[in-house]
Structure formats: C-alpha cells, structure tokens
Short mmCIF file of C-alpha atoms in Angstrom, two decimals:
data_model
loop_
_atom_site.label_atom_id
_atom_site.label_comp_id
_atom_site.label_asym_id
_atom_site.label_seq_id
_atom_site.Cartn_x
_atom_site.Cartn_y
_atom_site.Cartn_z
CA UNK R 1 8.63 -22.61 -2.94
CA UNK R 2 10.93 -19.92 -2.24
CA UNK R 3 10.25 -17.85 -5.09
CA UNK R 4 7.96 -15.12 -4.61
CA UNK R 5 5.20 -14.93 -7.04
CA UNK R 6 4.27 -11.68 -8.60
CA UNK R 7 0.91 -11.22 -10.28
CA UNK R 8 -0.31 -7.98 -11.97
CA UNK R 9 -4.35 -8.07 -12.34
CA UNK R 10 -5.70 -5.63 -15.52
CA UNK R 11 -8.74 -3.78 -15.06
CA UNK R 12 -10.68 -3.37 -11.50
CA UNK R 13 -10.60 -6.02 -8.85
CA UNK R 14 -13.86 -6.03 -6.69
CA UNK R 15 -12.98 -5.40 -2.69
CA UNK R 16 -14.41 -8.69 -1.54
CA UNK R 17 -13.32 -10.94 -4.51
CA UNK R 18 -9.61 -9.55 -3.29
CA UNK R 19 -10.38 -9.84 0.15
CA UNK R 20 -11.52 -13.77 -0.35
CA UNK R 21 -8.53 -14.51 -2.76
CA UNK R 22 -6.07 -13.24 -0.01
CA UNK R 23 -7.40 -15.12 2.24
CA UNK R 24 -7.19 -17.67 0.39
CA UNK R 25 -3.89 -17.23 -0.49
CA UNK R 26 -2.83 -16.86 2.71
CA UNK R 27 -4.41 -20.60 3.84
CA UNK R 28 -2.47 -22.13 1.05
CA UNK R 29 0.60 -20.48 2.12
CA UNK R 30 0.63 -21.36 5.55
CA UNK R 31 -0.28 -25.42 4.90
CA UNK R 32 3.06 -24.71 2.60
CA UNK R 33 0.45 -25.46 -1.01
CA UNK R 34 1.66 -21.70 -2.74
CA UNK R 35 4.10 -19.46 -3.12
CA UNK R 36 4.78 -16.04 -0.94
CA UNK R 37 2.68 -13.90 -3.53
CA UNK R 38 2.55 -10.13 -4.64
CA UNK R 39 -0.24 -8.65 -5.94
CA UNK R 40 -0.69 -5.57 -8.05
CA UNK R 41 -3.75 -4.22 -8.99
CA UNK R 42 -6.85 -1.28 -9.29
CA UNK R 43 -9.58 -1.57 -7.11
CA UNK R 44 -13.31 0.41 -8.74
CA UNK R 45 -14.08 3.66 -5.97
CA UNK R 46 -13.95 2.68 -2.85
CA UNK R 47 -13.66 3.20 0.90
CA UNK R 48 -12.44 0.56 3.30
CA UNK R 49 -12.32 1.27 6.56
CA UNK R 50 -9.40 -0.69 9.66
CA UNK R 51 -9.47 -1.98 12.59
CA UNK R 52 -9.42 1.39 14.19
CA UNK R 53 -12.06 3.27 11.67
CA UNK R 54 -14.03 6.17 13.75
CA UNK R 55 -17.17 6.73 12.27
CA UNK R 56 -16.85 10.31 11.94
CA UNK R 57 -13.86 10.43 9.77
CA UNK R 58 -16.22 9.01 7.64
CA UNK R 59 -17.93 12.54 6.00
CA UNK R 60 -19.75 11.37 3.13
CA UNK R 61 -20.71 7.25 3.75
CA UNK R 62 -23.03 7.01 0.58
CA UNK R 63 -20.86 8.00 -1.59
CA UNK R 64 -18.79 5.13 -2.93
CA UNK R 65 -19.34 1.44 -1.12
CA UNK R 66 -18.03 1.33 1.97
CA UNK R 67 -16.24 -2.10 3.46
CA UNK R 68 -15.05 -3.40 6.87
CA UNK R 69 -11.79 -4.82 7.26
CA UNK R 70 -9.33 -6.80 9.07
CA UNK R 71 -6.50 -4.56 8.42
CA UNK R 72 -4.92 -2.31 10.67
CA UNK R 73 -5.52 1.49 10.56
CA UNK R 74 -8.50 3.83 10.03
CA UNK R 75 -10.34 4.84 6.71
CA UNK R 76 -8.76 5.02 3.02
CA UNK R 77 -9.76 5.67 -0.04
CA UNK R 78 -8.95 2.94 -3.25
CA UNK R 79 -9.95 3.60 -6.64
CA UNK R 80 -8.73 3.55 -10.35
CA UNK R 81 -4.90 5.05 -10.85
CA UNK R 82 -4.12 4.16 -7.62
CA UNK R 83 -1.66 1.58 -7.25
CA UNK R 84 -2.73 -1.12 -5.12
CA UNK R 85 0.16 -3.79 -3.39
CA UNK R 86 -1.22 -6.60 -1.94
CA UNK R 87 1.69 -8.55 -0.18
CA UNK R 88 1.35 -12.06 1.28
CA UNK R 89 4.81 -13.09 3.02
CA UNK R 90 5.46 -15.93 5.76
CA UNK R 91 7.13 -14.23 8.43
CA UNK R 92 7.75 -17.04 10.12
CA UNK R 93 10.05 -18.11 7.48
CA UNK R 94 11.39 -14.26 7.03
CA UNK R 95 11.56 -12.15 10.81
CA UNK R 96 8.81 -12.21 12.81
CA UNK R 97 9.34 -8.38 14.29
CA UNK R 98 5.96 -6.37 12.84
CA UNK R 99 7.91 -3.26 13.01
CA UNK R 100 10.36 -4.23 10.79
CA UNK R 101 8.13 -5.71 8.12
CA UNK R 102 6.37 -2.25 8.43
CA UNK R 103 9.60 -0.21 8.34
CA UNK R 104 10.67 -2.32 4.90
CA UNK R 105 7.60 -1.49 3.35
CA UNK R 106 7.98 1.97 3.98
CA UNK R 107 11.58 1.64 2.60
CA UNK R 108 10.16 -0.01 -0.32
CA UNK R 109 8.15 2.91 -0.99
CA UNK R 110 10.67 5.81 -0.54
CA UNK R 111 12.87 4.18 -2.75
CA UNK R 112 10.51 3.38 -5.41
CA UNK R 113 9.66 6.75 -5.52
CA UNK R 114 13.43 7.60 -5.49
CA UNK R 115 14.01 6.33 -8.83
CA UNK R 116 11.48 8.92 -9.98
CA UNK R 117 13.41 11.69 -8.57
CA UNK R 118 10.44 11.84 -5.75
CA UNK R 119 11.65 12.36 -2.43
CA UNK R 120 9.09 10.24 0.21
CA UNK R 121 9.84 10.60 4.03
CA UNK R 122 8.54 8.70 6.84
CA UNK R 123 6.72 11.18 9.61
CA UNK R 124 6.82 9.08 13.04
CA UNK R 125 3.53 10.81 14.47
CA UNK R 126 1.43 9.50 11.17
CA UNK R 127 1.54 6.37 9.11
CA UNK R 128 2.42 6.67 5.35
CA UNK R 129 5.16 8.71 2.79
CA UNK R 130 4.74 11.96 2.46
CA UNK R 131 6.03 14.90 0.26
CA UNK R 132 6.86 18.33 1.03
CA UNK R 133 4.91 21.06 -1.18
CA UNK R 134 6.52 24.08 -2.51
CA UNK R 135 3.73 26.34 -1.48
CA UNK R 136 4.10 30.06 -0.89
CA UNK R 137 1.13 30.08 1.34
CA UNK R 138 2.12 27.12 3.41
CA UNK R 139 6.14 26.62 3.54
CA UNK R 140 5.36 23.54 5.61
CA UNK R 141 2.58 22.14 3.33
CA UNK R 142 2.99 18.32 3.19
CA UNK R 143 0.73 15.87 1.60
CA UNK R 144 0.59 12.07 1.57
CA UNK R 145 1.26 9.76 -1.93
CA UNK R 146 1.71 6.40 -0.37
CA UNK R 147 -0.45 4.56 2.19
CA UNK R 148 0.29 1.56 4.19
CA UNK R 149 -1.98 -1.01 5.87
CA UNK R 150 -1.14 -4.27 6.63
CA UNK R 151 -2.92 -8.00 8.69
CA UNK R 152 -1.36 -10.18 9.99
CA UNK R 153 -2.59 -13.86 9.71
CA UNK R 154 -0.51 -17.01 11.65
CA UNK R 155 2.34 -14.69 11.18
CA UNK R 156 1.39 -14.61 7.18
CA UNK R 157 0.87 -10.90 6.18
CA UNK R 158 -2.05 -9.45 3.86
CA UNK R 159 -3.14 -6.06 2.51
CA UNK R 160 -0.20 -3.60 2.14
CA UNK R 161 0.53 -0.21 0.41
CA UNK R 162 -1.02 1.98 -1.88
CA UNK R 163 0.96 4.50 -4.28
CA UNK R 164 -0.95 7.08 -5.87
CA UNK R 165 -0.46 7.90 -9.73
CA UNK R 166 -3.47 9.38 -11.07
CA UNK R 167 -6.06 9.06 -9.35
CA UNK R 168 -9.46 11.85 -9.38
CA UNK R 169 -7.90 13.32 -5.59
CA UNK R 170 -11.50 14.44 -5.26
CA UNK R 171 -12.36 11.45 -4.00
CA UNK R 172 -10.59 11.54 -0.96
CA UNK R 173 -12.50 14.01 0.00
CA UNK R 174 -15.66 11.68 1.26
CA UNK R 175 -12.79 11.06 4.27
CA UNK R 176 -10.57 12.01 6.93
CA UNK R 177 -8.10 9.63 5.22
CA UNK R 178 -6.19 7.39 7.95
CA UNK R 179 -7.98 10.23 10.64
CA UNK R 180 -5.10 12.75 9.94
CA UNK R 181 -6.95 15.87 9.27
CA UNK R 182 -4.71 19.03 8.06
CA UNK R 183 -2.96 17.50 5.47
CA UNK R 184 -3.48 16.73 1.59
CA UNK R 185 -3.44 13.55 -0.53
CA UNK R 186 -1.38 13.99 -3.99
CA UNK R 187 0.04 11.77 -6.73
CA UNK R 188 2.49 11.51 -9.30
CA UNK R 189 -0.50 13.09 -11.55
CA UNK R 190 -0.82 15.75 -9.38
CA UNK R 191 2.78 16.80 -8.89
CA UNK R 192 3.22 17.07 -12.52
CA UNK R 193 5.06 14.04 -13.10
CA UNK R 194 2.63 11.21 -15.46
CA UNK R 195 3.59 8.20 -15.06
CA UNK R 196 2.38 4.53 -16.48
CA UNK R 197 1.70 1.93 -14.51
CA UNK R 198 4.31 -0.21 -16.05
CA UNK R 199 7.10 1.73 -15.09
CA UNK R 200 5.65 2.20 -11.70
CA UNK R 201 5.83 -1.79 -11.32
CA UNK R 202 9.46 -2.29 -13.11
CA UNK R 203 10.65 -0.39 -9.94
CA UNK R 204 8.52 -1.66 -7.11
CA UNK R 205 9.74 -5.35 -8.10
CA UNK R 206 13.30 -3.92 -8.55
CA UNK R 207 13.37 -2.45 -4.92
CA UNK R 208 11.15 -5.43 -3.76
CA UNK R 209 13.78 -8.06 -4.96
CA UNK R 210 16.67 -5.41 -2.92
CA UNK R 211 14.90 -5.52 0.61
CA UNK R 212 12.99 -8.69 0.32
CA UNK R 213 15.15 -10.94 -1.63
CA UNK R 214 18.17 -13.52 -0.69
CA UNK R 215 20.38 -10.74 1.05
CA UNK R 216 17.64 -7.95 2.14
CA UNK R 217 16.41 -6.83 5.06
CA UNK R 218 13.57 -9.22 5.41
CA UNK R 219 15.18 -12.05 3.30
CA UNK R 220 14.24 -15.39 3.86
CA UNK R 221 16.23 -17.23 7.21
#
C-alpha cells in the first residue's frame, strides 16, 4: 500500500463525477482499502468556486456551469489544456503540518516548470506561481500559470494544482480568478513555449517522486 498510484484520465472529466470519485477515493484510503492516488486530467469549461468564493468576483455566472466546493480558496477557472492534479495523500501517514503539504506543492510546481526553463515564484501576499512578463509598458507585469487548491478530509488531502498549457485565456475572463484583481493568467501556450501534455506529466511524476517519495520532504514516516 505504499505505492502511490498515478492515473492519467483522456478526454474531459465531468466536475461532479471527479468530485464523487475523490471522495470516494479518499473513504477507501482512510479504511486503508486503496492506494495514496494521483490524478491527472482535463476538466470541459468550468468555474468552481472555494470555501471563500465572493459572489462578485464572479462577473459573468452564466457563462460556463458554475460548482460549489469543499476546497479552500475563492473562484477558478478549469477547462480543456489546462492541466488538472488531483492529489489524494494520508497525511497522517506523511506530516500532518498543512503548510508544509502546501509549500511542497508549490515546490512541485516551480520545479516542474524548471525543467522547462520556466522560472515560477511563490508571492506570499497571493496563492499560486507566478511569472514575471517582459513588458515595456509594465516592467513589473506578473501573471499567474499555476493554481493551487487543496481539502483536507480526516487528514487525507483532495483537489490540488492546476498548470496551465494551452488553454483559450479568454475564459478567465468570466472571473476575478482566486479574487486577485490586477494581474493576468498565462500558459506555456501563451508564453510561446507549446508543450504536450505528455511531457508535462513525465516531469510532474519526476519531481513528485523527489519531494514526495522515500527521502522527500513529505515522504512517508
């Protein structure tokens, strides 16, 4: 049972039919009936909106559906050539610290992006990795290509990061995405750097092995 297991869905995942299998997943987990599990899929337009959603950051709320959810943070956008992570992991077997499990994932991210010769940085007054822009206009024009939101469930996570690749930006658009207004969303698309999905997820489970295998940060006890 100590083997993560790593499962990489093809076309679009309905919201609620992921919602239901994590939770699922997570039940199974916790009785000790499955595997720690990682999950990597596309989810059809979307917005979902956390635990601490404001209604006005909401600026168009007929545009794609819209669903409630248990995880933490405000509204965000999920939709095809994004890069959805779902991670289920029993902390109680791992580190029960929040923080840390939060801080790894945004390691996870940075250094994923690393290997792509993108440099991601953490920002400690908003959630997420960002990128600085080379913009003329705006010398301190930043925008945001991964996204982090995470439950936590009997000390069993859920939900977990997003990494854009090519996604239609536009989209974002119908929100104030995790309430941060004044910023931009991008992706490797957008930044001129295509990229397959496959290559994407060679790397993730490379880095994901480093932090969260037998000697990372948030290795097993």
């Amino acid at each position: 049972m100590n083997e993560v297991e790593w499962i990489i869905s093809s076309g679009l995942i309905e919201y609620p039919d992921a919602l239901k299998a994590m939770d699922e997943r997570v039940d199974s987990i916790q009785k000790g009936n499955a595997k720690e599990l990682v999950w990597l899929l596309e989810h059809p337009p979307l917005y979902s909106a956390g635990t601490s959603a404001k209604p006005e950051d909401l600026l168009t709320p007929n545009r794609f559906p819209v669903f409630k959810t248990g995880r933490g943070g405000q509204y965000t956008y999920h939709g095809p050539g994004q890069r959805v992570a779902y991670i289920m992991l029993d902390l109680n077997r791992r580190r029960r610290d929040i923080r840390a499990f939060v801080s790894s994932l945004e390691t996870w991210i940075i250094n994923t992006l690393a290997k792509f010769n993108i440099r991601g940085e953490r920002r400690s007054d908003r959630i997420g990795i960002w990128i600085r822009r080379t913009d003329l206009n705006n010398p301190e024009r930043e925008d945001k290509i991964g996204a982090i939101g995470i439950r936590i469930k009997r000390w069993i996570t859920l939900h977990g990061i997003s990494i854009n690749v090519s996604p239609d930006l536009e989209h974002f658009g119908g929100i104030i995405p995790c309430g941060i207004g004044g910023y931009g969303v991008t992706s490797f698309e957008d930044i001129g750097q295509p990229l397959e999905f496959y290559d994407l997820d060679v790397e993730l489970r490379t880095e994901f092995d480093r932090l969260f295998g037998e000697h990372g940060e948030m290795a097993l006890k």
